[in-house]
Amino acid sequence: IDRLLIKGGRIINDDHSFYADIYLEDGLIKQIGENLIVPGGVKTIEANGRMVIPGGIDVNTYLQKPYQGMTAVDDFYQGTKAALAGGTTMIIDHVFPEPGSSLLTSFEKWHEAADTKSCCDYSLHVDITSWYDGIREELEILVQDKGVNSFQVYMAYKDLYQMSDSQLYEAFTFLKSLGAVILVHAENGDLIAQEQKRILEMGITGPEGHALSRPEELEAEAVFRAITIASRINCPVYITKVMSKSAADIIALARKKGPLVFGEPITASLGTDGTHYWSKNWAKAAAFVTSPPLSPDPTTPDHLNSLLACGDLQVTGSGHCPYSTAQKAIGKDNFTMIPEGVNGIEERMTVVWDKAVATGKMDESQFVAVTSTNAAKIFNLYPRKGRIAVGSDADVVIWDPDKVKTITAKSHKSAIEYNIFEGMECHGAPLVVISQGKIVFEDGNLHVNKGMGRFIPRKPFPEYLYQRIKIRNKVGGLQGVSRGMYDGPVYEIPATPKYATPAPSTKSSPAKNQPPPIRNLHQSNFSLSGAQIDDNNPRRTGHRIVAPPGGRSNITSLG
Amino acid sequence: TANRKLSPPLPSPRPRQKRGGMFCSVEDAFDNKTLDFASLGAPGPGTPGPAAPPAEPLAGCTQSDRLLIKGGKIVNDDQSFYADVYVEDGLIKQIGENLIVPGGVKTIDAYSQLVVPGGIDVHTRLRVPVLGMSSADGFYHGTRAALAGGTTMIIDHVCPDAGTSLLAAYEQWRGAADSQACCDYSLHIDIPRWHESLKEELEALVKDKGVNSFLVFMAYKDKLQCSDAQMYEIFCILRDLGAIAQVHAENGDIIDEEQKRLLELGVTGPEGHVLSRPEEVEAEAVYRAITIAKQANCPLYVTKIMSRGAADILAQAKRKGTVVYGEPITASLGADGSHYWSKNWAKAAAFVTSPPISPDPTTSDHLTSLLSCGDLQVAGSAHCTFTTAQKAVGKDNFTLIPEGTNGVEERMAIIWEKCVVSGKMDENDFVAVTSTNAAKIFNCYPRKGRVAVGADADLVLWNPKATKIISAKTHNLNVEYNIFEGTECHGVPTVVISQGKVVVEDGNLCVTQGSGRFIPRKTFPDFVYKRIKARNRLAEVHGVPRGLYDGPVHDVLASAKAVAPAPASRIAPCAGKAQAPPVRNLHQSGFSLSGSQADDHIARRTAQKIMAPPGGRSNITSLS
């Protein structure tokens, strides 16, 4: 059915809510209002005062992530089915090029797989797993011709995907010039590698080693560093997977100082905690393995939900990348081999509602903002996605705040045999899900077609981020001081002691004679005594100085 | 002179006798410690020119070995009291009233003055090699200036050249300092270019050479900079040795990029130095250093706290329990970073140091507040001076300007002026941050840093009522500028006693080149390591004793091993590789996760035999 009328619903956008009917046709929202004039034979859905919200956007999924020659059990078909069942009508998946493959080829591979399998609209982030020659051209093509405007860099996974600070600086600078959104996986890979070694040496091989080797300080440190680098370059930075209180606090603090930084907690960090890593049941403990790990601090979800509610964190993803227990068991004798990833694509909306709205932390509008609208704005999909408005895509969810559902592996749509939220009782669930103007989920039943999801291209320079960046570029320009040439004496550097190539193992010293401190025999004629009144103004523009204050100076010409 | 034996701490069995020092006001005259009376008359070659102070009147010098300081108020870091002090053989022998002392003792009248322990300047670089130049103030001039300002001990940084081993560099520094230093000194060692083989050298330095503190650099990319992994390694080694890890905290990678960018923009003057090293970059590195030190459970000492951001990060970390110390320097406490924008190139260049002095004029106020409340603990000077001609090496490129500012002489007076006169701290806190804390952290307490019987007779008579204006015209340094030019200080050292001898009196300096002794420092300072040791015991982590997983295991395709990263290959070699289809678990695994397991929420519980695990059947077949 291509024509739908939703009657008597309360429409919730991120800014306000109102009662109105909605008429959908050709996959678009055609009319909003009361007493709409619609063609005959339209299927009508009675919302009975229930909430009608924009479909959720899951900004972080890995439905085809390769690991040691295998992929996660939920592919684009399974994964998007689960997404729709949970009220999410669009995903942004991560293209993950394996070392050695180019970004473009990988992008095409993902594009093709998703086109044939995906049941809901999707878009793609591209992960930069190595910074190689020629990557700039590929990035340009991806941004300009392929509709990708977001790229993820890694600060962890030493010797695999990790980038040094210099590379990050270079990558950020280039991505900013393209107008892209920079996503960061923030963990200090150097320290993790050291900790993993140490913990394995201590004989700890189980999943608890995963959490022990990645303490939350390392996450917070990397977040701090990423923000520092981004703020030097004046580019927006988006932290994927905020898993701990300290990382979230760093983001909140930084935002107060001005840098454009966004944080994305995921379903797992909002809904559960890392105490399960110590479970006696290996398979259960391993099911929670993801990076950064879930925090063993049980107060974490509450804290993250609070920050999400007050706007310090902006977007929710799922990081959905589930591996079956048999796949996880590759690491049964070594926690570093356990494939990383948890489920959450289906549970995301429900968990946020239960933890944040049902507890009174946020209202329905804020719920729409963090599950859909903010994501659409940041990734430049707004107002096509993320809003119920005439002309927007007909991705709409009728939400029932009173429905109580128990999450369990027995009834979920994902292909894995466990669920990290097992047994969690959640208030709030989707009643009807409409994707591209079609009812895809009703009364607990899915009606989806494999491959009906469209690729949604995204343009660079999202205004939500780049308006401010552009202005800051203008006002933040660096200027030198125009001053005369220094024409005093200059010490002559002996030509010999150029930096020798570091030879760390030479133990005998060459007993180099230090030249004696050279005294300035040419008495220099400038004087520093007496304060120079105007010296205290930093960054002033050039004034011609006829008689500089502070006595005679060496300046002979003012250029 | 390089092979001299170390003098063990307290009491020194071989106190160096320096008789005849009343003829001592000869600069740079000797290379060894033997006084040659014949040469005392004429200045030696290389005698400093312009900045040399007028020859000191010999009459001002008194080199008696026995001193009685009468009527002063003794100030330690914990309390103040009125008492006389009797000094003999370089040690404090008696403290009290109505002391019984031998006849013929020189008496110093200290009425209405404070008797404080001599200052310890924990950070000087008096011999740093930059581009083949040495700093303008060597050990002689540097320590002389230190004494003039009330500092009776310095800890200098040994910075090995490329290709020099740490041990060889240490011996070089020892040789230079033993022959030139006028006050007691000790040495930190900088670790550039880390390599595994340096571990033995560190051990040798700690065990045989009396060094217990090492500095690593997070800045100076491709020259001195250490990676995070290297820092972790170094910190673990230092923790096991019982040494203090010091860091120069700035993100070298970012600075390098910013320098390139600024030079491309055509900014070449000293303002480029501060623009390329913004505060955030310092704060970031401090945060990272603290994270690494905390992981390694190693005490951390951050040298040169120059900005609010860095200081705040450090204060926060202390609040969370990290063992970390921060050292603001004279320049960050008393100077103003807006001078980088001065029209006068030479003046702007004089302020170049790293991390730079913050252009935010409220910084020094903030740092002095943190110093007063204990969030920062020690004040150094990072004294490392270059003449204007030397600085001018970078006249066309700010990255070449040799880095360093003065401060060894001004340190005590600036802190008194900014902290005590303003009412932020009392005289006891003053003693703590200028002397006692340093002695405790670097393990020379109570030999140094306290006025007590048995301690070294390094004393300063501080006159809080006297006033002095800092100026390049009157300072005791070899440079033409003074970054504190014109600062008025209310509080002046009137008499300085080093090793029991009066070296400053009535404004007259009377020092003996080479009279400074090397003070070896032992490892595992209690002040620092008591907590570290306790935490080492607590920090042991335990795995979860659980049965072997005996469920199905996915077969990893042997061919799909991760290929070696080949960053330059554009054509994907694995484009045609068939992805293994997602494998469904056909052997239905026997465990079930449904239903919460009541005790799963308890983290890190100890082993318990589980007869019937909650949560239904599980795969665990044996409980080891």
PDB file of C-alpha atoms in Angstrom, chain B residues 190-351:
ATOM      1  CA  ASP B 190      66.901  13.193  30.916  1.00  0.00           C
ATOM      2  CA  ILE B 191      66.123  10.154  28.826  1.00  0.00           C
ATOM      3  CA  PRO B 192      66.037  11.024  25.160  1.00  0.00           C
ATOM      4  CA  ARG B 193      65.911   8.285  22.547  1.00  0.00           C
ATOM      5  CA  TRP B 194      64.723   5.399  24.682  1.00  0.00           C
ATOM      6  CA  HIS B 195      66.097   2.002  23.959  1.00  0.00           C
ATOM      7  CA  GLU B 196      65.846  -1.264  25.866  1.00  0.00           C
ATOM      8  CA  SER B 197      69.579  -1.271  26.517  1.00  0.00           C
ATOM      9  CA  LEU B 198      69.246   1.884  28.567  1.00  0.00           C
ATOM     10  CA  LYS B 199      67.668  -0.176  31.309  1.00  0.00           C
ATOM     11  CA  GLU B 200      71.055  -1.270  32.602  1.00  0.00           C
ATOM     12  CA  GLU B 201      72.280   2.284  32.589  1.00  0.00           C
ATOM     13  CA  LEU B 202      69.283   3.385  34.590  1.00  0.00           C
ATOM     14  CA  GLU B 203      70.009   0.666  37.103  1.00  0.00           C
ATOM     15  CA  ALA B 204      73.639   1.669  37.357  1.00  0.00           C
ATOM     16  CA  LEU B 205      72.732   5.330  37.788  1.00  0.00           C
ATOM     17  CA  VAL B 206      70.227   4.571  40.489  1.00  0.00           C
ATOM     18  CA  LYS B 207      72.298   2.050  42.376  1.00  0.00           C
ATOM     19  CA  ASP B 208      75.797   3.489  42.125  1.00  0.00           C
ATOM     20  CA  LYS B 209      75.522   7.098  41.113  1.00  0.00           C
ATOM     21  CA  GLY B 210      73.002   8.617  43.473  1.00  0.00           C
ATOM     22  CA  VAL B 211      70.440   9.603  40.859  1.00  0.00           C
ATOM     23  CA  ASN B 212      66.794   8.923  41.603  1.00  0.00           C
ATOM     24  CA  SER B 213      64.907  11.022  39.090  1.00  0.00           C
ATOM     25  CA  PHE B 214      64.638  10.805  35.331  1.00  0.00           C
ATOM     26  CA  LEU B 215      62.902  13.005  32.823  1.00  0.00           C
ATOM     27  CA  VAL B 216      61.181  11.882  29.643  1.00  0.00           C
ATOM     28  CA  PHE B 217      60.044  14.197  26.885  1.00  0.00           C
ATOM     29  CA  MET B 218      56.626  14.122  25.296  1.00  0.00           C
ATOM     30  CA  ALA B 219      57.632  16.917  22.945  1.00  0.00           C
ATOM     31  CA  TYR B 220      60.455  17.541  20.466  1.00  0.00           C
ATOM     32  CA  LYS B 221      59.310  15.167  17.797  1.00  0.00           C
ATOM     33  CA  ASP B 222      61.979  13.045  16.138  1.00  0.00           C
ATOM     34  CA  LYS B 223      64.531  14.323  18.616  1.00  0.00           C
ATOM     35  CA  LEU B 224      63.752  13.641  22.224  1.00  0.00           C
ATOM     36  CA  GLN B 225      60.114  12.572  22.121  1.00  0.00           C
ATOM     37  CA  CYS B 226      58.972   9.283  23.641  1.00  0.00           C
ATOM     38  CA  SER B 227      55.943   7.361  22.477  1.00  0.00           C
ATOM     39  CA  ASP B 228      53.246   6.319  24.934  1.00  0.00           C
ATOM     40  CA  ALA B 229      54.441   2.735  24.841  1.00  0.00           C
ATOM     41  CA  GLN B 230      57.987   3.790  25.614  1.00  0.00           C
ATOM     42  CA  MET B 231      56.821   5.967  28.464  1.00  0.00           C
ATOM     43  CA  TYR B 232      54.903   3.067  29.931  1.00  0.00           C
ATOM     44  CA  GLU B 233      57.991   0.895  29.708  1.00  0.00           C
ATOM     45  CA  ILE B 234      60.202   3.542  31.270  1.00  0.00           C
ATOM     46  CA  PHE B 235      57.702   4.246  34.030  1.00  0.00           C
ATOM     47  CA  CYS B 236      57.496   0.549  34.919  1.00  0.00           C
ATOM     48  CA  ILE B 237      61.281   0.331  35.139  1.00  0.00           C
ATOM     49  CA  LEU B 238      61.524   3.486  37.230  1.00  0.00           C
ATOM     50  CA  ARG B 239      58.814   2.246  39.570  1.00  0.00           C
ATOM     51  CA  ASP B 240      60.716  -0.978  40.148  1.00  0.00           C
ATOM     52  CA  LEU B 241      63.901   0.991  40.764  1.00  0.00           C
ATOM     53  CA  GLY B 242      62.176   3.362  43.170  1.00  0.00           C
ATOM     54  CA  ALA B 243      62.902   6.456  41.133  1.00  0.00           C
ATOM     55  CA  ILE B 244      60.764   9.457  40.261  1.00  0.00           C
ATOM     56  CA  ALA B 245      59.497   9.788  36.715  1.00  0.00           C
ATOM     57  CA  GLN B 246      59.519  13.352  35.452  1.00  0.00           C
ATOM     58  CA  VAL B 247      57.905  14.468  32.238  1.00  0.00           C
ATOM     59  CA  HIS B 248      58.209  17.411  29.968  1.00  0.00           C
ATOM     60  CA  ALA B 249      54.551  17.479  29.035  1.00  0.00           C
ATOM     61  CA  GLU B 250      53.623  18.848  25.635  1.00  0.00           C
ATOM     62  CA  ASN B 251      52.214  17.004  22.657  1.00  0.00           C
ATOM     63  CA  GLY B 252      55.145  17.033  20.255  1.00  0.00           C
ATOM     64  CA  ASP B 253      53.186  15.705  17.305  1.00  0.00           C
ATOM     65  CA  ILE B 254      50.716  18.562  17.370  1.00  0.00           C
ATOM     66  CA  ILE B 255      53.430  21.146  17.975  1.00  0.00           C
ATOM     67  CA  ASP B 256      55.362  19.884  15.011  1.00  0.00           C
ATOM     68  CA  GLU B 257      52.358  20.273  12.735  1.00  0.00           C
ATOM     69  CA  GLU B 258      51.502  23.683  14.145  1.00  0.00           C
ATOM     70  CA  GLN B 259      55.051  24.907  13.656  1.00  0.00           C
ATOM     71  CA  LYS B 260      54.938  23.846  10.035  1.00  0.00           C
ATOM     72  CA  ARG B 261      51.607  25.597   9.568  1.00  0.00           C
ATOM     73  CA  LEU B 262      52.750  28.843  11.187  1.00  0.00           C
ATOM     74  CA  LEU B 263      55.961  28.997   9.218  1.00  0.00           C
ATOM     75  CA  GLU B 264      53.924  28.450   6.075  1.00  0.00           C
ATOM     76  CA  LEU B 265      51.703  31.341   7.126  1.00  0.00           C
ATOM     77  CA  GLY B 266      54.801  33.488   7.315  1.00  0.00           C
ATOM     78  CA  VAL B 267      54.878  33.814  11.089  1.00  0.00           C
ATOM     79  CA  THR B 268      58.558  33.601  11.982  1.00  0.00           C
ATOM     80  CA  GLY B 269      58.897  35.734  15.124  1.00  0.00           C
ATOM     81  CA  PRO B 270      58.785  34.646  18.754  1.00  0.00           C
ATOM     82  CA  GLU B 271      54.980  34.961  18.792  1.00  0.00           C
ATOM     83  CA  GLY B 272      55.058  31.855  16.589  1.00  0.00           C
ATOM     84  CA  HIS B 273      56.553  29.973  19.508  1.00  0.00           C
ATOM     85  CA  VAL B 274      53.553  30.523  21.717  1.00  0.00           C
ATOM     86  CA  LEU B 275      51.047  30.188  18.872  1.00  0.00           C
ATOM     87  CA  SER B 276      52.452  26.805  17.960  1.00  0.00           C
ATOM     88  CA  ARG B 277      52.399  25.581  21.560  1.00  0.00           C
ATOM     89  CA  PRO B 278      48.957  26.526  22.858  1.00  0.00           C
ATOM     90  CA  GLU B 279      47.910  25.644  26.378  1.00  0.00           C
ATOM     91  CA  GLU B 280      45.680  22.758  25.342  1.00  0.00           C
ATOM     92  CA  VAL B 281      48.678  20.943  23.990  1.00  0.00           C
ATOM     93  CA  GLU B 282      50.329  21.144  27.373  1.00  0.00           C
ATOM     94  CA  ALA B 283      47.182  20.118  29.210  1.00  0.00           C
ATOM     95  CA  GLU B 284      46.671  17.185  26.859  1.00  0.00           C
ATOM     96  CA  ALA B 285      50.144  15.856  27.524  1.00  0.00           C
ATOM     97  CA  VAL B 286      49.773  16.273  31.275  1.00  0.00           C
ATOM     98  CA  TYR B 287      46.551  14.283  31.118  1.00  0.00           C
ATOM     99  CA  ARG B 288      48.191  11.564  29.077  1.00  0.00           C
ATOM    100  CA  ALA B 289      51.263  11.392  31.280  1.00  0.00           C
ATOM    101  CA  ILE B 290      49.060  11.018  34.335  1.00  0.00           C
ATOM    102  CA  THR B 291      47.059   8.263  32.652  1.00  0.00           C
ATOM    103  CA  ILE B 292      50.205   6.369  31.776  1.00  0.00           C
ATOM    104  CA  ALA B 293      51.744   6.836  35.200  1.00  0.00           C
ATOM    105  CA  LYS B 294      48.572   5.655  36.830  1.00  0.00           C
ATOM    106  CA  GLN B 295      48.528   2.521  34.697  1.00  0.00           C
ATOM    107  CA  ALA B 296      52.142   1.860  35.561  1.00  0.00           C
ATOM    108  CA  ASN B 297      51.563   2.815  39.214  1.00  0.00           C
ATOM    109  CA  CYS B 298      54.606   5.034  39.042  1.00  0.00           C
ATOM    110  CA  PRO B 299      54.912   8.371  40.830  1.00  0.00           C
ATOM    111  CA  LEU B 300      54.898  11.216  38.375  1.00  0.00           C
ATOM    112  CA  TYR B 301      56.438  14.638  38.549  1.00  0.00           C
ATOM    113  CA  VAL B 302      55.435  17.141  35.895  1.00  0.00           C
ATOM    114  CA  THR B 303      58.139  19.731  35.293  1.00  0.00           C
ATOM    115  CA  LYS B 304      57.305  23.251  34.250  1.00  0.00           C
ATOM    116  CA  ILE B 305      53.632  23.799  34.798  1.00  0.00           C
ATOM    117  CA  MET B 306      53.048  26.858  32.673  1.00  0.00           C
ATOM    118  CA  SER B 307      49.311  27.122  32.143  1.00  0.00           C
ATOM    119  CA  ARG B 308      46.010  27.023  33.964  1.00  0.00           C
ATOM    120  CA  GLY B 309      44.808  24.042  31.980  1.00  0.00           C
ATOM    121  CA  ALA B 310      47.784  21.893  32.865  1.00  0.00           C
ATOM    122  CA  ALA B 311      47.632  22.881  36.520  1.00  0.00           C
ATOM    123  CA  ASP B 312      43.923  22.141  36.733  1.00  0.00           C
ATOM    124  CA  ILE B 313      44.334  18.710  35.174  1.00  0.00           C
ATOM    125  CA  LEU B 314      47.023  17.933  37.692  1.00  0.00           C
ATOM    126  CA  ALA B 315      44.953  19.152  40.608  1.00  0.00           C
ATOM    127  CA  GLN B 316      42.015  17.046  39.451  1.00  0.00           C
ATOM    128  CA  ALA B 317      44.180  13.956  39.163  1.00  0.00           C
ATOM    129  CA  LYS B 318      45.465  14.458  42.705  1.00  0.00           C
ATOM    130  CA  ARG B 319      41.895  14.572  43.846  1.00  0.00           C
ATOM    131  CA  LYS B 320      41.346  11.196  42.270  1.00  0.00           C
ATOM    132  CA  GLY B 321      44.288   9.802  44.175  1.00  0.00           C
ATOM    133  CA  THR B 322      47.082   9.752  41.630  1.00  0.00           C
ATOM    134  CA  VAL B 323      50.565  10.229  43.035  1.00  0.00           C
ATOM    135  CA  VAL B 324      51.553  13.215  40.969  1.00  0.00           C
ATOM    136  CA  TYR B 325      53.513  16.375  41.646  1.00  0.00           C
ATOM    137  CA  GLY B 326      53.561  19.594  39.683  1.00  0.00           C
ATOM    138  CA  GLU B 327      56.326  22.138  39.436  1.00  0.00           C
ATOM    139  CA  PRO B 328      55.522  25.672  38.335  1.00  0.00           C
ATOM    140  CA  ILE B 329      58.610  27.726  37.635  1.00  0.00           C
ATOM    141  CA  THR B 330      59.661  31.245  38.403  1.00  0.00           C
ATOM    142  CA  ALA B 331      58.671  32.348  34.916  1.00  0.00           C
ATOM    143  CA  SER B 332      55.147  30.927  35.077  1.00  0.00           C
ATOM    144  CA  LEU B 333      54.652  32.383  38.563  1.00  0.00           C
ATOM    145  CA  GLY B 334      56.048  35.799  37.884  1.00  0.00           C
ATOM    146  CA  ALA B 335      56.339  36.619  34.198  1.00  0.00           C
ATOM    147  CA  ASP B 336      53.884  37.632  31.559  1.00  0.00           C
ATOM    148  CA  GLY B 337      53.548  35.791  28.242  1.00  0.00           C
ATOM    149  CA  SER B 338      52.128  38.737  26.361  1.00  0.00           C
ATOM    150  CA  HIS B 339      55.696  39.881  25.749  1.00  0.00           C
ATOM    151  CA  TYR B 340      55.946  37.381  22.921  1.00  0.00           C
ATOM    152  CA  TRP B 341      54.137  40.010  20.925  1.00  0.00           C
ATOM    153  CA  SER B 342      56.627  42.707  21.810  1.00  0.00           C
ATOM    154  CA  LYS B 343      57.847  44.792  18.895  1.00  0.00           C
ATOM    155  CA  ASN B 344      61.329  44.356  20.225  1.00  0.00           C
ATOM    156  CA  TRP B 345      62.531  41.057  18.826  1.00  0.00           C
ATOM    157  CA  ALA B 346      65.201  40.558  21.448  1.00  0.00           C
ATOM    158  CA  LYS B 347      62.779  41.129  24.266  1.00  0.00           C
ATOM    159  CA  ALA B 348      60.203  38.790  22.771  1.00  0.00           C
ATOM    160  CA  ALA B 349      62.835  36.129  22.218  1.00  0.00           C
ATOM    161  CA  ALA B 350      64.014  36.397  25.800  1.00  0.00           C
ATOM    162  CA  PHE B 351      60.737  34.835  26.938  1.00  0.00           C
TER     163      PHE B 351
END
